Amino acid sequence: MRVAVTGASGFIGSHLAVALAARGHTVRCLLRPTSNRAALPAEAEPVLAEHLADRAALQRLLRGADAVVHLAGLTRSWTAHALHEVNRGGTAALCAAAARSATALQQIIVVSSQAAVGPSSRRRPRGEDDPPAPVTAYGRSKLAAERVRLRYPELPVTVVRPPAVYGPGDRDIFAYFRMVRAGLRPELVPASRLSMVYVGNLVDALLLALDRPQPAGERVYHVADDGVLTMSMVARWIADAYGRRALRVPVPRAALAVAGLPLAAAGRLLRRDLLLSRDKLREIAQPAWLLATTRIAAQLGYRPRLATRDAISLTAQWYLDHRWLP
């Protein structure tokens, strides 16, 4: 199979490209000229583009492809406009290119986010058919990207919504590993309930979707590790992996709203994409981020290959082996 991948040099994209190449698939990657290709398989075919809306580059990317996995996008920005322009605009450009292409794609997989559907209640995970209610600019931009598919009913689009993704090479949740390694484990009071997904489990789900081409139309899947998590559980597992004791630091939920105001001002003033932004604090403050995965299990046979505790231990060791942590 010839598989085109956008965002292939990123965290998830590089893991997917390696898995596709290991299966013997031809992998074609949409990359910026400045993209770091160190984590990509040597046999991956690069297609260079300055931006996601490069029509000529998208045409080259899709030529002869059997499927495309769309991972490119922004996860944070100091402006909502930039998030919308890249996440929604990039998906629109890709779908438009696919509609124009002479290639009969078997599958277009748009990797979205749990942020697009919004937080859940503490007792009931979010299902694929629940009305979306994003609470951040990022979530709204990902929902807008998902809805692009409605303009192209002739295209075979699959939307995959993961929660927070962790694993070797991740730089966002890595910040929490670093704090626990240093002996601190900040935890919200009261604790939030959440879903997470190991990058290897997510890649397995994407491969399952690729193995099940569909006719024109769309389908939506939620994918996550098994079980309900709290940051307290995750922190204990990280501490165990490092053989360290970490001091619990309770963080009152109300403190996040207060902290969000100066962070928002700092982002605008510095014109920088802050990792801990006001939007990110709004996400963290929600009581629950749970996803139901019954549909993908029933229709594609998805089962997480690694349990969360084992995957966290593997990830913790990777950070040590690659000298991300002392």
CSV table of C-alpha atoms in Angstrom, one decimal:
chain,number,residue,atom,x,y,z
A,1,MET,CA,0.0,0.0,0.0
A,2,ARG,CA,1.2,3.5,-0.7
A,3,VAL,CA,0.4,5.7,2.3
A,4,ALA,CA,0.8,9.5,2.3
A,5,VAL,CA,1.4,11.1,5.7
A,6,THR,CA,1.2,14.8,6.6
A,7,GLY,CA,3.0,15.8,9.8
A,8,ALA,CA,5.3,12.8,9.4
A,9,SER,CA,8.2,14.5,11.2
A,10,GLY,CA,6.1,15.1,14.3
A,11,PHE,CA,5.8,12.9,17.4
A,12,ILE,CA,2.9,10.7,16.2
A,13,GLY,CA,3.7,11.0,12.5
A,14,SER,CA,7.3,9.6,13.0
A,15,HIS,CA,6.0,6.6,14.9
A,16,LEU,CA,3.4,6.0,12.3
A,17,ALA,CA,5.9,6.3,9.4
A,18,VAL,CA,8.3,3.8,11.1
A,19,ALA,CA,5.4,1.3,11.6
A,20,LEU,CA,4.2,1.6,8.0
A,21,ALA,CA,7.7,1.1,6.6
A,22,ALA,CA,8.2,-1.9,8.9
A,23,ARG,CA,5.0,-3.5,7.4
A,24,GLY,CA,6.4,-3.0,3.9
A,25,HIS,CA,4.2,-0.1,2.9
A,26,THR,CA,5.5,2.7,0.7
A,27,VAL,CA,5.5,5.9,2.9
A,28,ARG,CA,5.4,9.4,1.3
A,29,CYS,CA,5.8,12.3,3.8
A,30,LEU,CA,4.7,15.9,3.5
A,31,LEU,CA,7.5,17.9,5.1
A,32,ARG,CA,8.7,21.4,5.5
A,33,PRO,CA,12.2,22.1,4.0
A,34,THR,CA,13.4,22.6,7.6
A,35,SER,CA,11.7,19.5,9.1
A,36,ASN,CA,13.9,17.2,11.2
A,37,ARG,CA,13.9,13.8,9.5
A,38,ALA,CA,16.0,12.0,12.0
A,39,ALA,CA,13.1,9.8,13.3
A,40,LEU,CA,11.8,8.9,9.9
A,41,PRO,CA,12.6,5.7,8.1
A,42,ALA,CA,15.3,6.0,5.5
A,43,GLU,CA,13.0,4.7,2.7
A,44,ALA,CA,10.4,7.4,3.3
A,45,GLU,CA,9.7,9.5,0.3
A,46,PRO,CA,9.8,13.3,1.1
A,47,VAL,CA,7.5,15.8,-0.5
A,48,LEU,CA,8.5,19.3,0.5
A,49,ALA,CA,6.0,22.1,1.1
A,50,GLU,CA,6.3,25.5,2.7
A,51,HIS,CA,2.7,25.2,4.2
A,52,LEU,CA,-0.3,22.8,4.3
A,53,ALA,CA,-2.2,24.7,1.6
A,54,ASP,CA,0.6,24.2,-1.1
A,55,ARG,CA,-1.6,22.8,-4.0
A,56,ALA,CA,1.4,21.6,-6.0
A,57,ALA,CA,2.9,19.8,-3.1
A,58,LEU,CA,-0.4,18.2,-2.1
A,59,GLN,CA,-0.9,17.0,-5.7
A,60,ARG,CA,2.6,15.3,-5.6
A,61,LEU,CA,1.8,13.8,-2.2
A,62,LEU,CA,-1.4,12.2,-3.3
A,63,ARG,CA,-0.3,11.0,-6.8
A,64,GLY,CA,-0.6,7.2,-6.8
A,65,ALA,CA,-1.4,7.0,-3.1
A,66,ASP,CA,-3.8,4.4,-1.8
A,67,ALA,CA,-4.4,6.2,1.5
A,68,VAL,CA,-3.5,9.4,3.4
A,69,VAL,CA,-3.2,10.0,7.1
A,70,HIS,CA,-3.5,13.7,8.0
A,71,LEU,CA,-1.6,14.5,11.2
A,72,ALA,CA,-0.2,17.9,10.5
A,73,GLY,CA,-1.5,20.8,12.5
A,74,LEU,CA,-1.0,23.2,15.4
A,75,THR,CA,-1.6,22.1,19.0
A,76,ARG,CA,-1.1,25.5,20.5
A,77,SER,CA,-0.8,29.1,19.4
A,78,TRP,CA,-1.1,32.6,21.0
A,79,THR,CA,-4.0,33.3,18.5
A,80,ALA,CA,-7.2,31.4,17.8
A,81,HIS,CA,-6.9,32.6,14.2
A,82,ALA,CA,-3.6,30.7,13.6
A,83,LEU,CA,-5.1,27.5,15.1
A,84,HIS,CA,-8.1,27.8,12.8
A,85,GLU,CA,-6.1,28.7,9.7
A,86,VAL,CA,-3.7,25.7,10.1
A,87,ASN,CA,-6.0,23.0,11.5
A,88,ARG,CA,-9.2,23.8,9.6
A,89,GLY,CA,-7.4,25.3,6.6
A,90,GLY,CA,-4.9,22.5,6.2
A,91,THR,CA,-7.6,19.9,6.3
A,92,ALA,CA,-9.7,21.8,3.7
A,93,ALA,CA,-6.7,22.1,1.4
A,94,LEU,CA,-6.0,18.3,1.7
A,95,CYS,CA,-9.6,17.3,1.0
A,96,ALA,CA,-9.9,19.7,-1.9
A,97,ALA,CA,-6.7,18.2,-3.4
A,98,ALA,CA,-8.1,14.7,-2.9
A,99,ALA,CA,-11.4,15.7,-4.6
A,100,ARG,CA,-9.4,17.1,-7.6
A,101,SER,CA,-7.0,14.2,-7.7
A,102,ALA,CA,-7.2,11.5,-10.4
A,103,THR,CA,-6.1,9.0,-7.7
A,104,ALA,CA,-8.9,6.9,-6.2
A,105,LEU,CA,-8.0,7.1,-2.5
A,106,GLN,CA,-9.3,4.1,-0.5
A,107,GLN,CA,-9.0,6.0,2.8
A,108,ILE,CA,-8.4,9.5,4.2
A,109,ILE,CA,-7.7,9.4,7.9
A,110,VAL,CA,-8.0,12.7,9.7
A,111,VAL,CA,-6.4,12.5,13.2
A,112,SER,CA,-8.4,14.9,15.3
A,113,SER,CA,-8.5,15.3,19.1
A,114,GLN,CA,-10.6,14.6,22.2
A,115,ALA,CA,-10.5,18.4,22.5
A,116,ALA,CA,-12.9,18.6,19.5
A,117,VAL,CA,-15.7,16.8,21.3
A,118,GLY,CA,-15.0,18.4,24.7
A,119,PRO,CA,-14.8,17.2,28.3
A,120,SER,CA,-17.1,14.4,29.6
A,121,SER,CA,-19.0,13.9,32.8
A,122,ARG,CA,-17.1,12.1,35.6
A,123,ARG,CA,-19.3,9.0,35.2
A,124,ARG,CA,-20.0,8.8,31.4
A,125,PRO,CA,-17.3,8.8,28.7
A,126,ARG,CA,-17.8,10.8,25.6
A,127,GLY,CA,-19.2,8.7,22.7
A,128,GLU,CA,-18.6,9.4,19.0
A,129,ASP,CA,-22.2,10.5,18.5
A,130,ASP,CA,-22.4,12.9,21.4
A,131,PRO,CA,-22.9,16.5,20.4
A,132,PRO,CA,-19.4,18.2,20.4
A,133,ALA,CA,-18.8,20.9,23.0
A,134,PRO,CA,-15.2,22.1,22.8
A,135,VAL,CA,-14.0,24.4,25.5
A,136,THR,CA,-10.8,25.8,23.9
A,137,ALA,CA,-9.7,27.5,20.7
A,138,TYR,CA,-7.7,24.4,19.9
A,139,GLY,CA,-10.7,22.2,20.3
A,140,ARG,CA,-12.9,24.5,18.2
A,141,SER,CA,-10.2,24.5,15.4
A,142,LYS,CA,-10.1,20.7,15.4
A,143,LEU,CA,-13.9,20.4,15.3
A,144,ALA,CA,-13.9,22.8,12.3
A,145,ALA,CA,-11.3,20.6,10.7
A,146,GLU,CA,-13.4,17.5,11.2
A,147,ARG,CA,-16.5,19.2,9.7
A,148,VAL,CA,-14.6,19.9,6.4
A,149,ARG,CA,-15.4,16.3,5.5
A,150,LEU,CA,-19.1,17.2,5.3
A,151,ARG,CA,-18.4,19.2,2.2
A,152,TYR,CA,-16.9,16.2,0.4
A,153,PRO,CA,-19.4,13.3,0.8
A,154,GLU,CA,-17.7,11.5,-2.0
A,155,LEU,CA,-14.5,11.1,-0.1
A,156,PRO,CA,-13.8,8.1,2.2
A,157,VAL,CA,-13.0,9.9,5.4
A,158,THR,CA,-12.3,8.4,8.8
A,159,VAL,CA,-11.9,10.7,11.8
A,160,VAL,CA,-9.8,9.4,14.8
A,161,ARG,CA,-10.0,11.3,18.1
A,162,PRO,CA,-7.3,10.4,20.6
A,163,PRO,CA,-7.0,12.0,24.1
A,164,ALA,CA,-3.6,13.1,25.4
A,165,VAL,CA,-0.9,11.1,23.6
A,166,TYR,CA,2.3,10.1,25.4
A,167,GLY,CA,5.3,8.0,24.6
A,168,PRO,CA,8.9,8.1,23.4
A,169,GLY,CA,9.7,11.5,21.7
A,170,ASP,CA,6.7,13.4,23.2
A,171,ARG,CA,7.6,16.9,24.5
A,172,ASP,CA,4.3,18.0,26.1
A,173,ILE,CA,3.6,15.3,28.7
A,174,PHE,CA,7.4,15.0,29.1
A,175,ALA,CA,7.2,18.1,31.3
A,176,TYR,CA,5.3,16.0,33.9
A,177,PHE,CA,7.8,13.2,33.7
A,178,ARG,CA,10.5,15.8,34.4
A,179,MET,CA,8.8,17.2,37.4
A,180,VAL,CA,8.2,13.8,38.9
A,181,ARG,CA,11.8,12.8,38.2
A,182,ALA,CA,12.8,16.0,40.1
A,183,GLY,CA,10.7,14.9,43.1
A,184,LEU,CA,7.5,16.8,42.7
A,185,ARG,CA,4.0,15.7,41.5
A,186,PRO,CA,1.5,18.5,41.2
A,187,GLU,CA,-2.1,17.1,41.4
A,188,LEU,CA,-5.4,18.9,41.0
A,189,VAL,CA,-7.8,18.9,43.9
A,190,PRO,CA,-10.3,17.3,43.4
A,191,ALA,CA,-8.7,15.0,40.9
A,192,SER,CA,-9.8,14.9,37.3
A,193,ARG,CA,-10.7,11.6,35.6
A,194,LEU,CA,-9.2,11.2,32.2
A,195,SER,CA,-8.3,9.0,29.3
A,196,MET,CA,-4.8,8.8,27.7
A,197,VAL,CA,-3.3,6.9,24.9
A,198,TYR,CA,0.2,5.5,24.3
A,199,VAL,CA,1.5,6.5,20.9
A,200,GLY,CA,2.1,2.8,20.0
A,201,ASN,CA,-1.5,2.0,20.8
A,202,LEU,CA,-2.7,4.9,18.7
A,203,VAL,CA,-0.5,3.8,15.8
A,204,ASP,CA,-2.1,0.3,16.0
A,205,ALA,CA,-5.5,1.9,15.8
A,206,LEU,CA,-4.5,3.9,12.7
A,207,LEU,CA,-3.1,0.7,11.1
A,208,LEU,CA,-6.4,-1.1,11.8
A,209,ALA,CA,-8.3,1.8,10.1
A,210,LEU,CA,-6.0,1.6,7.1
A,211,ASP,CA,-6.6,-2.1,6.8
A,212,ARG,CA,-10.3,-1.5,6.6
A,213,PRO,CA,-10.9,0.7,3.5
A,214,GLN,CA,-14.4,2.1,3.4
A,215,PRO,CA,-16.7,3.3,0.6
A,216,ALA,CA,-17.4,7.0,0.3
A,217,GLY,CA,-18.7,8.6,3.4
A,218,GLU,CA,-17.4,9.1,6.9
A,219,ARG,CA,-16.9,7.3,10.2
A,220,VAL,CA,-15.6,8.5,13.6
A,221,TYR,CA,-13.6,6.6,16.1
A,222,HIS,CA,-12.4,7.3,19.7
A,223,VAL,CA,-9.2,5.6,20.7
A,224,ALA,CA,-7.6,5.4,24.1
A,225,ASP,CA,-5.8,3.1,26.5
A,226,ASP,CA,-8.0,0.9,28.7
A,227,GLY,CA,-9.3,2.2,32.0
A,228,VAL,CA,-10.0,5.5,33.8
A,229,LEU,CA,-6.9,7.4,35.0
A,230,THR,CA,-6.0,10.2,37.3
A,231,MET,CA,-2.8,12.3,37.4
A,232,SER,CA,-2.1,10.8,40.8
A,233,MET,CA,-2.0,7.3,39.3
A,234,VAL,CA,0.2,8.5,36.4
A,235,ALA,CA,2.5,10.3,38.8
A,236,ARG,CA,2.9,7.2,41.0
A,237,TRP,CA,3.7,5.1,38.0
A,238,ILE,CA,6.3,7.6,36.8
A,239,ALA,CA,7.9,7.7,40.2
A,240,ASP,CA,8.0,3.9,40.4
A,241,ALA,CA,9.6,3.8,37.0
A,242,TYR,CA,12.4,6.1,38.2
A,243,GLY,CA,12.6,4.5,41.7
A,244,ARG,CA,12.0,7.9,43.2
A,245,ARG,CA,9.7,9.3,45.9
A,246,ALA,CA,7.8,12.4,44.7
A,247,LEU,CA,6.3,15.0,47.0
A,248,ARG,CA,2.6,15.5,46.3
A,249,VAL,CA,1.7,19.2,45.6
A,250,PRO,CA,-2.0,19.8,45.8
A,251,VAL,CA,-3.2,22.4,43.2
A,252,PRO,CA,-6.7,23.8,44.0
A,253,ARG,CA,-8.9,23.8,40.8
A,254,ALA,CA,-9.8,27.5,41.4
A,255,ALA,CA,-6.1,28.5,41.2
A,256,LEU,CA,-6.0,27.5,37.5
A,257,ALA,CA,-8.5,30.2,36.6
A,258,VAL,CA,-6.5,32.9,38.4
A,259,ALA,CA,-3.2,31.7,36.7
A,260,GLY,CA,-4.9,31.8,33.3
A,261,LEU,CA,-5.2,35.6,33.2
A,262,PRO,CA,-1.5,36.5,33.4
A,263,LEU,CA,-0.6,33.5,31.0
A,264,ALA,CA,-3.0,34.8,28.4
A,265,ALA,CA,-1.5,38.3,28.7
A,266,ALA,CA,2.0,36.9,28.5
A,267,GLY,CA,1.2,34.9,25.4
A,268,ARG,CA,-0.1,38.1,23.6
A,269,LEU,CA,2.7,40.2,24.8
A,270,LEU,CA,5.5,37.8,23.8
A,271,ARG,CA,3.6,36.6,20.7
A,272,ARG,CA,4.7,33.1,21.7
A,273,ASP,CA,2.9,29.7,21.9
A,274,LEU,CA,3.2,28.9,25.6
A,275,LEU,CA,3.0,25.3,26.6
A,276,LEU,CA,1.0,26.1,29.7
A,277,SER,CA,-1.4,28.6,28.2
A,278,ARG,CA,-4.8,29.8,29.4
A,279,ASP,CA,-6.5,27.4,27.1
A,280,LYS,CA,-4.4,24.5,28.4
A,281,LEU,CA,-5.3,25.5,31.9
A,282,ARG,CA,-9.0,25.5,30.9
A,283,GLU,CA,-8.6,21.9,29.7
A,284,ILE,CA,-6.8,20.8,32.8
A,285,ALA,CA,-9.4,22.3,35.0
A,286,GLN,CA,-12.2,20.2,33.6
A,287,PRO,CA,-13.5,17.4,36.0
A,288,ALA,CA,-13.2,14.7,33.4
A,289,TRP,CA,-11.9,13.9,29.9
A,290,LEU,CA,-13.1,10.3,29.3
A,291,LEU,CA,-13.6,8.6,25.9
A,292,ALA,CA,-15.6,5.6,25.1
A,293,THR,CA,-13.8,3.1,22.8
A,294,THR,CA,-16.5,0.5,22.3
A,295,ARG,CA,-17.0,1.4,18.6
A,296,ILE,CA,-13.4,1.0,17.5
A,297,ALA,CA,-13.2,-2.2,19.5
A,298,ALA,CA,-16.3,-3.7,17.9
A,299,GLN,CA,-15.8,-2.5,14.4
A,300,LEU,CA,-12.0,-2.7,14.0
A,301,GLY,CA,-11.0,-5.1,16.8
A,302,TYR,CA,-8.9,-2.5,18.6
A,303,ARG,CA,-7.3,-3.6,21.8
A,304,PRO,CA,-4.5,-1.6,23.5
A,305,ARG,CA,-1.3,-3.5,23.0
A,306,LEU,CA,0.3,-2.0,26.1
A,307,ALA,CA,-1.3,-1.3,29.4
A,308,THR,CA,-0.9,2.3,30.6
A,309,ARG,CA,1.4,1.5,33.5
A,310,ASP,CA,3.7,-0.6,31.2
A,311,ALA,CA,3.7,2.1,28.6
A,312,ILE,CA,4.6,4.8,31.1
A,313,SER,CA,7.5,2.7,32.4
A,314,LEU,CA,8.7,2.2,28.8
A,315,THR,CA,8.4,6.0,28.1
A,316,ALA,CA,10.2,6.9,31.4
A,317,GLN,CA,13.1,4.7,30.4
A,318,TRP,CA,13.3,6.2,26.9
A,319,TYR,CA,13.7,9.7,28.4
A,320,LEU,CA,16.7,8.4,30.4
A,321,ASP,CA,18.2,6.4,27.6
A,322,HIS,CA,18.1,9.4,25.2
A,323,ARG,CA,19.4,11.7,27.9
A,324,TRP,CA,16.3,13.9,28.0
A,325,LEU,CA,16.6,13.6,31.8
A,326,PRO,CA,19.6,13.3,34.1
